[in-house]
PDB file of C-alpha atoms and ligand atoms in Angstrom:
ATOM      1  CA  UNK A  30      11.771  -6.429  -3.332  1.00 40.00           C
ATOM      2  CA  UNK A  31      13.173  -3.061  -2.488  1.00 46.00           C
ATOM      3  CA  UNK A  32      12.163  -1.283   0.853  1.00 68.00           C
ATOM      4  CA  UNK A  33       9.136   0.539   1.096  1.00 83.00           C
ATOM      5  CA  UNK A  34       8.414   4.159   3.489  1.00 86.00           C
ATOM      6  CA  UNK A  35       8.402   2.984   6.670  1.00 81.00           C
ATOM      7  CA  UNK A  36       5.325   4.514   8.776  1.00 85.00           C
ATOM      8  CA  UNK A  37       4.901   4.324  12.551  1.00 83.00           C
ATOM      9  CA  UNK A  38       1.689   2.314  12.516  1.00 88.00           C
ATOM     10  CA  UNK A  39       1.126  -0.719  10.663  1.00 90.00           C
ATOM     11  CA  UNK A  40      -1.525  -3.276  10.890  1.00 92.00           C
ATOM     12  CA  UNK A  41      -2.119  -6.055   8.309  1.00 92.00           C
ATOM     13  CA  UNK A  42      -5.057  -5.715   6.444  1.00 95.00           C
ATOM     14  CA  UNK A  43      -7.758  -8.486   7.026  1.00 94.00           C
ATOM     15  CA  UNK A  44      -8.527  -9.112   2.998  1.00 94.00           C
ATOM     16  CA  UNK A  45      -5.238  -8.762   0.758  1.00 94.00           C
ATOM     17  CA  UNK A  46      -3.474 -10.782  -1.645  1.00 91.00           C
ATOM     18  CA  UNK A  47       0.202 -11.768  -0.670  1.00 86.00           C
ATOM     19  CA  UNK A  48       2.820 -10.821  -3.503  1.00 85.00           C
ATOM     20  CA  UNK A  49       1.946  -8.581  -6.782  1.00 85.00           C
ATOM     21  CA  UNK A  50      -0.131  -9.884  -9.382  1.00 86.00           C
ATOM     22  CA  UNK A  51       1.430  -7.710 -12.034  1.00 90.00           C
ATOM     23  CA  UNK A  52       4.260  -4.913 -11.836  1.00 91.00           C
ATOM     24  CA  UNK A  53       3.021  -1.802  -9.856  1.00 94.00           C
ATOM     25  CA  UNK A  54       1.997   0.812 -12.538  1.00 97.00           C
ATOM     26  CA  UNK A  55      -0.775   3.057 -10.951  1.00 98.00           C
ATOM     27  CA  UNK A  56      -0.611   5.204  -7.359  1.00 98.00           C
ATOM     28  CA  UNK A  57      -4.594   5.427  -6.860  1.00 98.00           C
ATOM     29  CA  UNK A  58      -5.815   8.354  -4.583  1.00 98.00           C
ATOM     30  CA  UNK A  59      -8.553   7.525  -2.297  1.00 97.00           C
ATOM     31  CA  UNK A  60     -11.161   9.410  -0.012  1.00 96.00           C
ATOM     32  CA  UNK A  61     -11.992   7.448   2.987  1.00 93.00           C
ATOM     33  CA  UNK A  62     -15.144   9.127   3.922  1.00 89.00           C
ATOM     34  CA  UNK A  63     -13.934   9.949   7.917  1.00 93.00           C
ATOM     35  CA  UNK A  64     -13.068  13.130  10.041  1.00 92.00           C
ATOM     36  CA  UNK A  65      -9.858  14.760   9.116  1.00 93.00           C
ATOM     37  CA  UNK A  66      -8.468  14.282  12.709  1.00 94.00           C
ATOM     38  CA  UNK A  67      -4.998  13.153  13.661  1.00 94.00           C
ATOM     39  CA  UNK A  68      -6.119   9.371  14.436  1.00 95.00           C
ATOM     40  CA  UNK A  69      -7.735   8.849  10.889  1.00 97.00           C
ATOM     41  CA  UNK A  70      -4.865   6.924   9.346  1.00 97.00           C
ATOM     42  CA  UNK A  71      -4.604   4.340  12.178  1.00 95.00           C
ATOM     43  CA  UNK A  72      -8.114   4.146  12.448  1.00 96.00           C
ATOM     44  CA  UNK A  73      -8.943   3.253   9.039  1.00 96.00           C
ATOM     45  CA  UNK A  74      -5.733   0.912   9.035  1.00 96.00           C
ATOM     46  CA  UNK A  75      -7.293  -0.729  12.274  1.00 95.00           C
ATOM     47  CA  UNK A  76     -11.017  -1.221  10.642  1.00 95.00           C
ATOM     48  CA  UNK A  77      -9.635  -2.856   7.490  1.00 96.00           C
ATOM     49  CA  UNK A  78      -7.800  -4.888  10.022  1.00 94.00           C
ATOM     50  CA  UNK A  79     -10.334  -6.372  11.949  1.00 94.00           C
ATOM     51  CA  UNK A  80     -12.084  -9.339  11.644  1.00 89.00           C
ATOM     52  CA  UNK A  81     -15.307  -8.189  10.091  1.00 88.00           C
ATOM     53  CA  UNK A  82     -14.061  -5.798   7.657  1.00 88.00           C
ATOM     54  CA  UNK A  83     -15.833  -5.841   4.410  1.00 89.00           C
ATOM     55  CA  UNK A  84     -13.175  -6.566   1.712  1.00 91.00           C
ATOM     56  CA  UNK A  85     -11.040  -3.504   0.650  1.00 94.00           C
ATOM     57  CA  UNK A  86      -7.683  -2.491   1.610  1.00 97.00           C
ATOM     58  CA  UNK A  87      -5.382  -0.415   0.637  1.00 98.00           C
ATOM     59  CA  UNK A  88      -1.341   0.486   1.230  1.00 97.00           C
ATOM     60  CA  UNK A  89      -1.324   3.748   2.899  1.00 98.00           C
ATOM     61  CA  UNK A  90      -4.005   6.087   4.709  1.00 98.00           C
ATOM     62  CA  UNK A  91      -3.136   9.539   5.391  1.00 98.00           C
ATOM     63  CA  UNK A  92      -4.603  12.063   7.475  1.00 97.00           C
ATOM     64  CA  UNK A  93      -2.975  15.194   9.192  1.00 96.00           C
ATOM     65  CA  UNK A  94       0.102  13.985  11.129  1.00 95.00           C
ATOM     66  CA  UNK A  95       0.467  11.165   9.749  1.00 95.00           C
ATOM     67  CA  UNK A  96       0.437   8.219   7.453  1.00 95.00           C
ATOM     68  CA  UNK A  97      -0.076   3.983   8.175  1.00 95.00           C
ATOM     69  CA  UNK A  98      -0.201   1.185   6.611  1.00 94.00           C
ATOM     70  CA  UNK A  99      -2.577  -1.419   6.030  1.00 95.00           C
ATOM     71  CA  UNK A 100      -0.802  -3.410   2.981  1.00 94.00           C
ATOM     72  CA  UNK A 101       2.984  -3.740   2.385  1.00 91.00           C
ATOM     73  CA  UNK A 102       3.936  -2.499  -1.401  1.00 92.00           C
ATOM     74  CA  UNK A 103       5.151  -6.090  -2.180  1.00 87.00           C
ATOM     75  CA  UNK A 104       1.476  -6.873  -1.653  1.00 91.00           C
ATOM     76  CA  UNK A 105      -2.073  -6.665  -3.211  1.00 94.00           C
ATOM     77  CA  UNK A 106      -4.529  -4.226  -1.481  1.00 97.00           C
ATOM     78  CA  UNK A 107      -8.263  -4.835  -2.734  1.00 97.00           C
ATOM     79  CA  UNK A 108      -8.663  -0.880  -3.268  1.00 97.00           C
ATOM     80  CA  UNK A 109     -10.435  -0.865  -6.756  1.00 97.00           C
ATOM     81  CA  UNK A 110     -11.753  -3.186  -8.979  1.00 95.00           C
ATOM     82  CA  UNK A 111      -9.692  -3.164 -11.942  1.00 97.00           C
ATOM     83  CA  UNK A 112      -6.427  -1.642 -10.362  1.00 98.00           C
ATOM     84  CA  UNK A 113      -5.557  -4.136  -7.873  1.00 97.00           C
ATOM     85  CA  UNK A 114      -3.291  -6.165  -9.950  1.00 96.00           C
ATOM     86  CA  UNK A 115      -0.864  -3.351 -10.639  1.00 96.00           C
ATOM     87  CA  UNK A 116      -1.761  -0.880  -8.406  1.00 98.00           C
ATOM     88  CA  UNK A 117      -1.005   0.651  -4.990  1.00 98.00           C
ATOM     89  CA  UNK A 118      -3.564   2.266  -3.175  1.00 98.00           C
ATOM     90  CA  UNK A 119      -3.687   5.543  -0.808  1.00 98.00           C
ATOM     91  CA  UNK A 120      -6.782   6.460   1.411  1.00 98.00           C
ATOM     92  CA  UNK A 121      -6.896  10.091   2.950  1.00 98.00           C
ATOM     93  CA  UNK A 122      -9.125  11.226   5.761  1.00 97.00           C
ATOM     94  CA  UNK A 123     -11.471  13.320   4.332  1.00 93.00           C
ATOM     95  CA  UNK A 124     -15.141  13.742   3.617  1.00 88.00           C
ATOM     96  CA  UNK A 125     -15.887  15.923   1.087  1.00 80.00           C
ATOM     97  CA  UNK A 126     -15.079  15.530  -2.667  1.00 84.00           C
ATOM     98  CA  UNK A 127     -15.128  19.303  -4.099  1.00 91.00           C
ATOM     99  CA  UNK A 128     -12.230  21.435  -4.669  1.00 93.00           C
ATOM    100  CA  UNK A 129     -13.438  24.120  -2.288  1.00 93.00           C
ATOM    101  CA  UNK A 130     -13.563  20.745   0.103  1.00 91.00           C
ATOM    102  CA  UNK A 131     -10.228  19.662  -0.535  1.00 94.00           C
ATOM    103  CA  UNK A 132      -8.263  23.494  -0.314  1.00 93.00           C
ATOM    104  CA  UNK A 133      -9.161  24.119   3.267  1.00 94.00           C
ATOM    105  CA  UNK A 134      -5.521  24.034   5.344  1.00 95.00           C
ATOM    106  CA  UNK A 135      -6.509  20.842   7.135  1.00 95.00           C
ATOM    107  CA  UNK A 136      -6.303  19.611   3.818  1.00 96.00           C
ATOM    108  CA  UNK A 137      -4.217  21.282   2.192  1.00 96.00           C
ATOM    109  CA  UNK A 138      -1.406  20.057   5.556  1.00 96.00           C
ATOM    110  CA  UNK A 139      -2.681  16.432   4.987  1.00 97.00           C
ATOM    111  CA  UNK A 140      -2.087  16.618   1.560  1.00 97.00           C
ATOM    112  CA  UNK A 141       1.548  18.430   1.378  1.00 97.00           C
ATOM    113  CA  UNK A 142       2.710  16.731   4.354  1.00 96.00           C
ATOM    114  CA  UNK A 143       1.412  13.207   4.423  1.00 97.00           C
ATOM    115  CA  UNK A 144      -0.167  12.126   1.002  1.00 98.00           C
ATOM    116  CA  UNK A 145       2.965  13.526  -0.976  1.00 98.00           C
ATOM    117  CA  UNK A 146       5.386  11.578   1.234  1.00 96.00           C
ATOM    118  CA  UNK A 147       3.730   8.217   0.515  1.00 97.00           C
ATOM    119  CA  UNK A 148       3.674   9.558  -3.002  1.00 97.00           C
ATOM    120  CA  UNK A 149       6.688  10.650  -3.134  1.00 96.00           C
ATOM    121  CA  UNK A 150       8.014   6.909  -2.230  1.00 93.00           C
ATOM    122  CA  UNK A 151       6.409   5.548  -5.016  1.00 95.00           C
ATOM    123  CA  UNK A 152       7.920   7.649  -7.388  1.00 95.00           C
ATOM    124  CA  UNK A 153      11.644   7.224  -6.130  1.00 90.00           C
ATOM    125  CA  UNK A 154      11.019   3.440  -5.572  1.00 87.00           C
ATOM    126  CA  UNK A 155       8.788   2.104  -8.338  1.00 90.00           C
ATOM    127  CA  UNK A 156       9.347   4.968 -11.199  1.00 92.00           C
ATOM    128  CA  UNK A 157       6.131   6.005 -10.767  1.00 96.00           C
ATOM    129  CA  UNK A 158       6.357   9.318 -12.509  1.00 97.00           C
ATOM    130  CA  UNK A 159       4.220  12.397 -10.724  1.00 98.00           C
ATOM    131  CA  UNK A 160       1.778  13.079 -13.427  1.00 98.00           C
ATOM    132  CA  UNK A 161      -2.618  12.505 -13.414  1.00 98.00           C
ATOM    133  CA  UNK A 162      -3.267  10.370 -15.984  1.00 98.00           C
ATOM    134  CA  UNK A 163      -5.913  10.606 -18.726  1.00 98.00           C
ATOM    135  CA  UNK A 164      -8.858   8.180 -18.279  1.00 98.00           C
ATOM    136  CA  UNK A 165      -7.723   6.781 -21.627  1.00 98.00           C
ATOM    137  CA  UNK A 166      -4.327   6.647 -19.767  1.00 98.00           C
ATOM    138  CA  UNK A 167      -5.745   4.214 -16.975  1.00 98.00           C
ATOM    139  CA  UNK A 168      -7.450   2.297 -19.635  1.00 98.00           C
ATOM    140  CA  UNK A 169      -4.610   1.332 -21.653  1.00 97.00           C
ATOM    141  CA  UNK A 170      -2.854  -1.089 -19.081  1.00 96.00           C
ATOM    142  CA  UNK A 171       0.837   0.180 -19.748  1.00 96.00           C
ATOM    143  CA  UNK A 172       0.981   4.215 -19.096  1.00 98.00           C
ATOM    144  CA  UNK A 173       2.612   5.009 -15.392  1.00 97.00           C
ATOM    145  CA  UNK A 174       1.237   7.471 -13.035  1.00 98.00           C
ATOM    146  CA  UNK A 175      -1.195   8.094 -10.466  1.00 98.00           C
ATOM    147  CA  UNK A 176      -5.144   8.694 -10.653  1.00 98.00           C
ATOM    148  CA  UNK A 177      -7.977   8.556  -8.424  1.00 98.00           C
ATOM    149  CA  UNK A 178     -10.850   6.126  -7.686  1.00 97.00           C
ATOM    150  CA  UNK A 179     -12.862   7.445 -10.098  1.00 97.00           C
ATOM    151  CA  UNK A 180     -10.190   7.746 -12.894  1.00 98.00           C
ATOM    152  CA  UNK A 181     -10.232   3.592 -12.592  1.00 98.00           C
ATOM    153  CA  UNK A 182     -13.976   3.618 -12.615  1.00 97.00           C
ATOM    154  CA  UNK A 183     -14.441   5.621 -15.766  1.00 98.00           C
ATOM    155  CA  UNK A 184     -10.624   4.452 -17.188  1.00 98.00           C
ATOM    156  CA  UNK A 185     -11.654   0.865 -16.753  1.00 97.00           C
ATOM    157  CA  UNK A 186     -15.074   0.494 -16.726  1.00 96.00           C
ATOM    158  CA  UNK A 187     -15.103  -3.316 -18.032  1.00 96.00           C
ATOM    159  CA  UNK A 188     -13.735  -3.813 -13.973  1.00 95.00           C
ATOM    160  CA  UNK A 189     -17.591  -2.508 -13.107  1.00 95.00           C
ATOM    161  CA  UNK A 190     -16.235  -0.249 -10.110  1.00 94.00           C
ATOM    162  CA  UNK A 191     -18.920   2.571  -8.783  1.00 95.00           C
ATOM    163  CA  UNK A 192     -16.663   4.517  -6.610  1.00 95.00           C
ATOM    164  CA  UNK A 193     -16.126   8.059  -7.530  1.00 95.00           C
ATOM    165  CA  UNK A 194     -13.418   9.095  -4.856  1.00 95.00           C
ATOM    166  CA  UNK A 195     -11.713  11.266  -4.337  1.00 95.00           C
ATOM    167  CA  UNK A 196     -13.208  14.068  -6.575  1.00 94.00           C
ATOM    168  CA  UNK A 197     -16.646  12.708  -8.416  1.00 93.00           C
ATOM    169  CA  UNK A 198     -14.360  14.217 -11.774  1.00 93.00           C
ATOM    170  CA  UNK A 199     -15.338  17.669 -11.405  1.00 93.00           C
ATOM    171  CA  UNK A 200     -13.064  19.888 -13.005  1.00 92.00           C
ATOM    172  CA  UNK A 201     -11.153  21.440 -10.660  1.00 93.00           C
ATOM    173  CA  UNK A 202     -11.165  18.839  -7.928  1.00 95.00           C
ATOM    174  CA  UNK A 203      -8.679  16.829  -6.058  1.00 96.00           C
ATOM    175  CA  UNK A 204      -5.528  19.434  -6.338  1.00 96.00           C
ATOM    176  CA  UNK A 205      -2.928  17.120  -8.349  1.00 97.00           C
ATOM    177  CA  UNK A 206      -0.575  19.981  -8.680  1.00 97.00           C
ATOM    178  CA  UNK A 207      -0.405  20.567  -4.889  1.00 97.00           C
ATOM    179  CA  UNK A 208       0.669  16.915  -4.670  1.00 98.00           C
ATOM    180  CA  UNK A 209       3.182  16.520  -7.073  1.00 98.00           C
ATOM    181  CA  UNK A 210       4.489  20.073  -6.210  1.00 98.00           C
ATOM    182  CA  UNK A 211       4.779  19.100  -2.535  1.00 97.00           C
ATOM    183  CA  UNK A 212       5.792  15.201  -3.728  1.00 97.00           C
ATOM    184  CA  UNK A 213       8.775  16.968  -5.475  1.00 96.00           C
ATOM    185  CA  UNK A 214      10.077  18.625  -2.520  1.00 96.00           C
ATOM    186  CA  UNK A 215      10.183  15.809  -0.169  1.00 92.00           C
ATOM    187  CA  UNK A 216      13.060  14.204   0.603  1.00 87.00           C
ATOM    188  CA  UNK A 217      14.122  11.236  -1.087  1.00 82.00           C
ATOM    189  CA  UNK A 218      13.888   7.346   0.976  1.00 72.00           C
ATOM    190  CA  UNK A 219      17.162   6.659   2.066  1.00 64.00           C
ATOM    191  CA  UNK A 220      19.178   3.893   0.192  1.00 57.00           C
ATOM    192  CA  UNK A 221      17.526   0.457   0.936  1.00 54.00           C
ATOM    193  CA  UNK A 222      19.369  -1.128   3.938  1.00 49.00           C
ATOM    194  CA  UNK A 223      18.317  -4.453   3.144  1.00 53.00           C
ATOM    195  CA  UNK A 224      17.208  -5.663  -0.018  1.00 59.00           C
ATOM    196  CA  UNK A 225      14.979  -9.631   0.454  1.00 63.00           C
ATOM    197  CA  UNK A 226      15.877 -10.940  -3.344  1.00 62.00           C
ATOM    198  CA  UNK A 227      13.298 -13.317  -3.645  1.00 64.00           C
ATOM    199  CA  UNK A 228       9.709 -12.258  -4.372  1.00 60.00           C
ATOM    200  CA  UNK A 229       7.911 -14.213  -1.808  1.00 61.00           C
ATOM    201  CA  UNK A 230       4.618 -15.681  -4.401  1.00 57.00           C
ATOM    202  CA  UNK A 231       7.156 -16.958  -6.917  1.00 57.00           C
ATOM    203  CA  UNK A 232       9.785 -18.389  -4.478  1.00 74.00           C
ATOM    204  CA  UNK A 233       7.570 -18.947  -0.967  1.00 82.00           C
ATOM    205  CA  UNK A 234      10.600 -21.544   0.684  1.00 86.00           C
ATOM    206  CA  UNK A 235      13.443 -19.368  -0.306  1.00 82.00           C
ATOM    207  CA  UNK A 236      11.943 -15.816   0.798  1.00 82.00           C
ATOM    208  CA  UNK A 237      11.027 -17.627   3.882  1.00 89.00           C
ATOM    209  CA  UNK A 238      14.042 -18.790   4.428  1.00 87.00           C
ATOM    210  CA  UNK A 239      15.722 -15.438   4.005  1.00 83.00           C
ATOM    211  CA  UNK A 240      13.343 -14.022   6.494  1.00 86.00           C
ATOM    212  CA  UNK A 241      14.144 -16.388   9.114  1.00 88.00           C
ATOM    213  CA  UNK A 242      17.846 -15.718   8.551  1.00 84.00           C
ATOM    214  CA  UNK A 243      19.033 -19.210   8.045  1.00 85.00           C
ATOM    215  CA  UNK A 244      20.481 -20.435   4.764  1.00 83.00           C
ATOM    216  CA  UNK A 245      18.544 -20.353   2.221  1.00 78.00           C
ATOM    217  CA  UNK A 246      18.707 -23.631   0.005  1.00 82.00           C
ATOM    218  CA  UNK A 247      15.061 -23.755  -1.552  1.00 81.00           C
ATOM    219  CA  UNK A 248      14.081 -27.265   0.191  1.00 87.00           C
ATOM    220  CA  UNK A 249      12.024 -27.528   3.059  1.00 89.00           C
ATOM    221  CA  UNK A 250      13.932 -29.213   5.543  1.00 92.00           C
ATOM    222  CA  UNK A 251      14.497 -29.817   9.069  1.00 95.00           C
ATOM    223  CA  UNK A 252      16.061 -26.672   9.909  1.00 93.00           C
ATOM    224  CA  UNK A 253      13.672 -24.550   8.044  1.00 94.00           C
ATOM    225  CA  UNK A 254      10.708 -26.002   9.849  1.00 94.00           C
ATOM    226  CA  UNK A 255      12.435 -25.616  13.149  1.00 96.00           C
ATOM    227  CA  UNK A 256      12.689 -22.389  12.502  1.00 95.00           C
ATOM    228  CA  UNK A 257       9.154 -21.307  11.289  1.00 95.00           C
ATOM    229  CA  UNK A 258       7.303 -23.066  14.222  1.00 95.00           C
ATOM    230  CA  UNK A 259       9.849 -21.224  16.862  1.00 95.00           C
ATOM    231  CA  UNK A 260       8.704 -17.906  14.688  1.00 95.00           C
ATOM    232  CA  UNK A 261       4.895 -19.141  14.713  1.00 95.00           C
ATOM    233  CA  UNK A 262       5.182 -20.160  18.451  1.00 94.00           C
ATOM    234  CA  UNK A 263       6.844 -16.415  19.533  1.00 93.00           C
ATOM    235  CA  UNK A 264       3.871 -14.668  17.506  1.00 92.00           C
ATOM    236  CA  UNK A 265       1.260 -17.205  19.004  1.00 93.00           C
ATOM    237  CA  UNK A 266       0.242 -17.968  15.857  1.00 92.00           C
ATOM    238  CA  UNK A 267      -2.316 -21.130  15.816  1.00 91.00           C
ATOM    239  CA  UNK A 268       0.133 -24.057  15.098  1.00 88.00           C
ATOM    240  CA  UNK A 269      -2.995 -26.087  13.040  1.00 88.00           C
ATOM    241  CA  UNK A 270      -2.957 -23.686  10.310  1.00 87.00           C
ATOM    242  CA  UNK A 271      -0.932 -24.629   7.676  1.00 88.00           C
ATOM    243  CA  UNK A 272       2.087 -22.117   6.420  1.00 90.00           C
ATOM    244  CA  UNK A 273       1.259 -20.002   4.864  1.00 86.00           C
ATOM    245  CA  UNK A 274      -1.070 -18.561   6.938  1.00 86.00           C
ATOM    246  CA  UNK A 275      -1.902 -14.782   6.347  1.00 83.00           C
ATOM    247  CA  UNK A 276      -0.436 -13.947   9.929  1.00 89.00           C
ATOM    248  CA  UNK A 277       2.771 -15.718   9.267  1.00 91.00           C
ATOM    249  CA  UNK A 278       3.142 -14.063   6.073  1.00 85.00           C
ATOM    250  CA  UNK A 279       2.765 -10.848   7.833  1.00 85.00           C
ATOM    251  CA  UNK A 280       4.904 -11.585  10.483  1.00 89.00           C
ATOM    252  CA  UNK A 281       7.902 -12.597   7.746  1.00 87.00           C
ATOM    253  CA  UNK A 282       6.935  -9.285   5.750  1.00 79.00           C
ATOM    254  CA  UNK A 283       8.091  -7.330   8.295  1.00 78.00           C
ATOM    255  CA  UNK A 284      11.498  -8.729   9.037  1.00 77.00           C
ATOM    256  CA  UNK A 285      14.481  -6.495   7.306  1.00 69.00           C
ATOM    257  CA  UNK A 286      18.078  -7.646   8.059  1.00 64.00           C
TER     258      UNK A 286
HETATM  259 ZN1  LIG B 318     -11.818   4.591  -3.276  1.00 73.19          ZN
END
C-alpha cells in the first residue's frame, strides 16, 4: 500500500471495513451537515469514532483549517451505499447545499485549502484523475473520477442510497472547477518513505508481521505472538479479544518504518 496525506488528527472510525474490497476508483464529496468552524473536521472524525455512532464513515473531513481522518485509504469507509467497495470518501463542514451556499469565502477557503489537498492526494496517489463524472459515469463501475453523494444515489440507484449531498444536483452547485483548479495547484505528496508490501486482508500474518518490524515469514509463531501481545499490552488493548481486533488493526495501520 502506498502512503496516504498525513493529517494532524486521526481517530479510527467506529464502523469500517479493514482492507479494500475492490481497487479505489471514485473520490465521493460529502456535506456533513455542521457549522463551518475550525473544529468541524475533528469533530465529525470524533462522532464517527465513538461508540454509538450510527454506521457511516468516511476517509477525510474538511473544514476551514484543516482536514482529519476517520478511515485510512487502505481501508473501507461506509460513506455511500453503492460506493464503498471502490470508493474513498470526503465529508466537508458545511450546511447548505446551493451554489450561492457553497461560494461564500468560508467556503470557498475550506474548499481551496483543505478539500483540494485531500483531493489532490488521491489524484497523485491512486490516478484518480480531477474530472466530475457523469451519473452514467458512476454507474458504469470502471470510469475514474470524483462525484458527490448524490451522483452515487442517482449513478447507482440499484445501491438504494437517499442522500443528496453535497449539492441536491442543481445545476450550478457544488463548484467542481474551484476544486480541481485549486487541486491542481497544490503541491504534490512527497515520495512515499515507507512502502508496507503486503495488503493487510489478503496477507493478515505477513502485513502484521511487517508492522511489528520482525521478520516476516508468513507463519504464526512464537516470536510473532510475542510481539503482538507486547503491542496489544502497550495500547491496553483487551487481551480476550482475539487478533484481529478493530483496535489492533488500527494500531498496526498506523505504524510506517
Ligand atoms: Zn453523504
Amino acid at each position: 500500500m502506498p502512503a496516504e496525506l498525513v493529517v494532524p488528527h486521526f481517530r479510527q472510525a467506529t464502523h469500517y471495513h479493514p482492507g479494500r474490497i475492490k481497487a479505489i476508483r471514485l473520490g465521493v464529496i460529502h456535506v456533513g451537515v455542521t457549522p463551518e468552524s475550525i473544529t468541524a473536521a475533528e469533530g465529525m472524525v470524533d462522532f464517527a469514532a465513538s461508540p454509538g455512532a450510527s454506521i457511516a464513515s468516511f476517509h477525510l473531513a474538511a473544514d476551514p483549517d484543516s482536514l482529519a481522518r476517520g478511515v485510512h485509504d487502505w481501508d473501507t469507509a461506509f460513506g455511500a451505499p453503492g460506493a464503498n467497495a471502490d470508493g474513498l470518501h470526503m465529508e466537508q463542514a458545511g450546511q447548505v447545499m446551493d451554489h450561492a451556499g457553497w461560494t461564500t469565502p468560508l467556503s470557498l477557503k475550506m474548499i481551496r485549502e483543505q478539500t483540494a489537498r485531500g483531493v489532490k492526494s488521491w489524484h497523485d496517489l491512486y490516478g484518480i484523475p480531477l474530472v466530475h463524472l457523469s451519473l452514467a459515469q458512476v454507474g458504469d463501475g470502471k470510469t475514474k473520477g470524483f462525484c458527490s453523494h448524490w451522483d452515487v444515489t442517482k449513478g447507482i440507484p440499484a445501491a438504494g442510497g437517499t442522500h443528496t449531498d453535497p449539492d441536491n444536483g442543481a445545476v450550478p452547485g457544488y463548484p467542481w472547477d474551484v476544486v480541481f483548479t485549486a487541486a491542481d495547484q497544490h503541491p504534490s505528496l512527497p515520495p512515499a518513505t515507507h512502502k508496507n508490501p503486503f495488503n493487510h486482508l489478503d496477507d493478515l500474518v505477513r502485513w502484521t508481521q511487517w508492522a511489528l518490524g520482525i521478520p516476516v515469514d508468513g507463519k504464526p509463531g512464537a516470536e510473532t505472538k510475542a510481539a503482538l501481545a507486547a503491542l496489544r499490552k502497550r495500547n491496553h488493548i483487551d487481551p480476550a479479544l482475539s487478533y484481529p481486533d478493530p483496535k489492533s488493526i488500527a494500531v498496526l495501520s498506523q505504524i510506517t518504518h
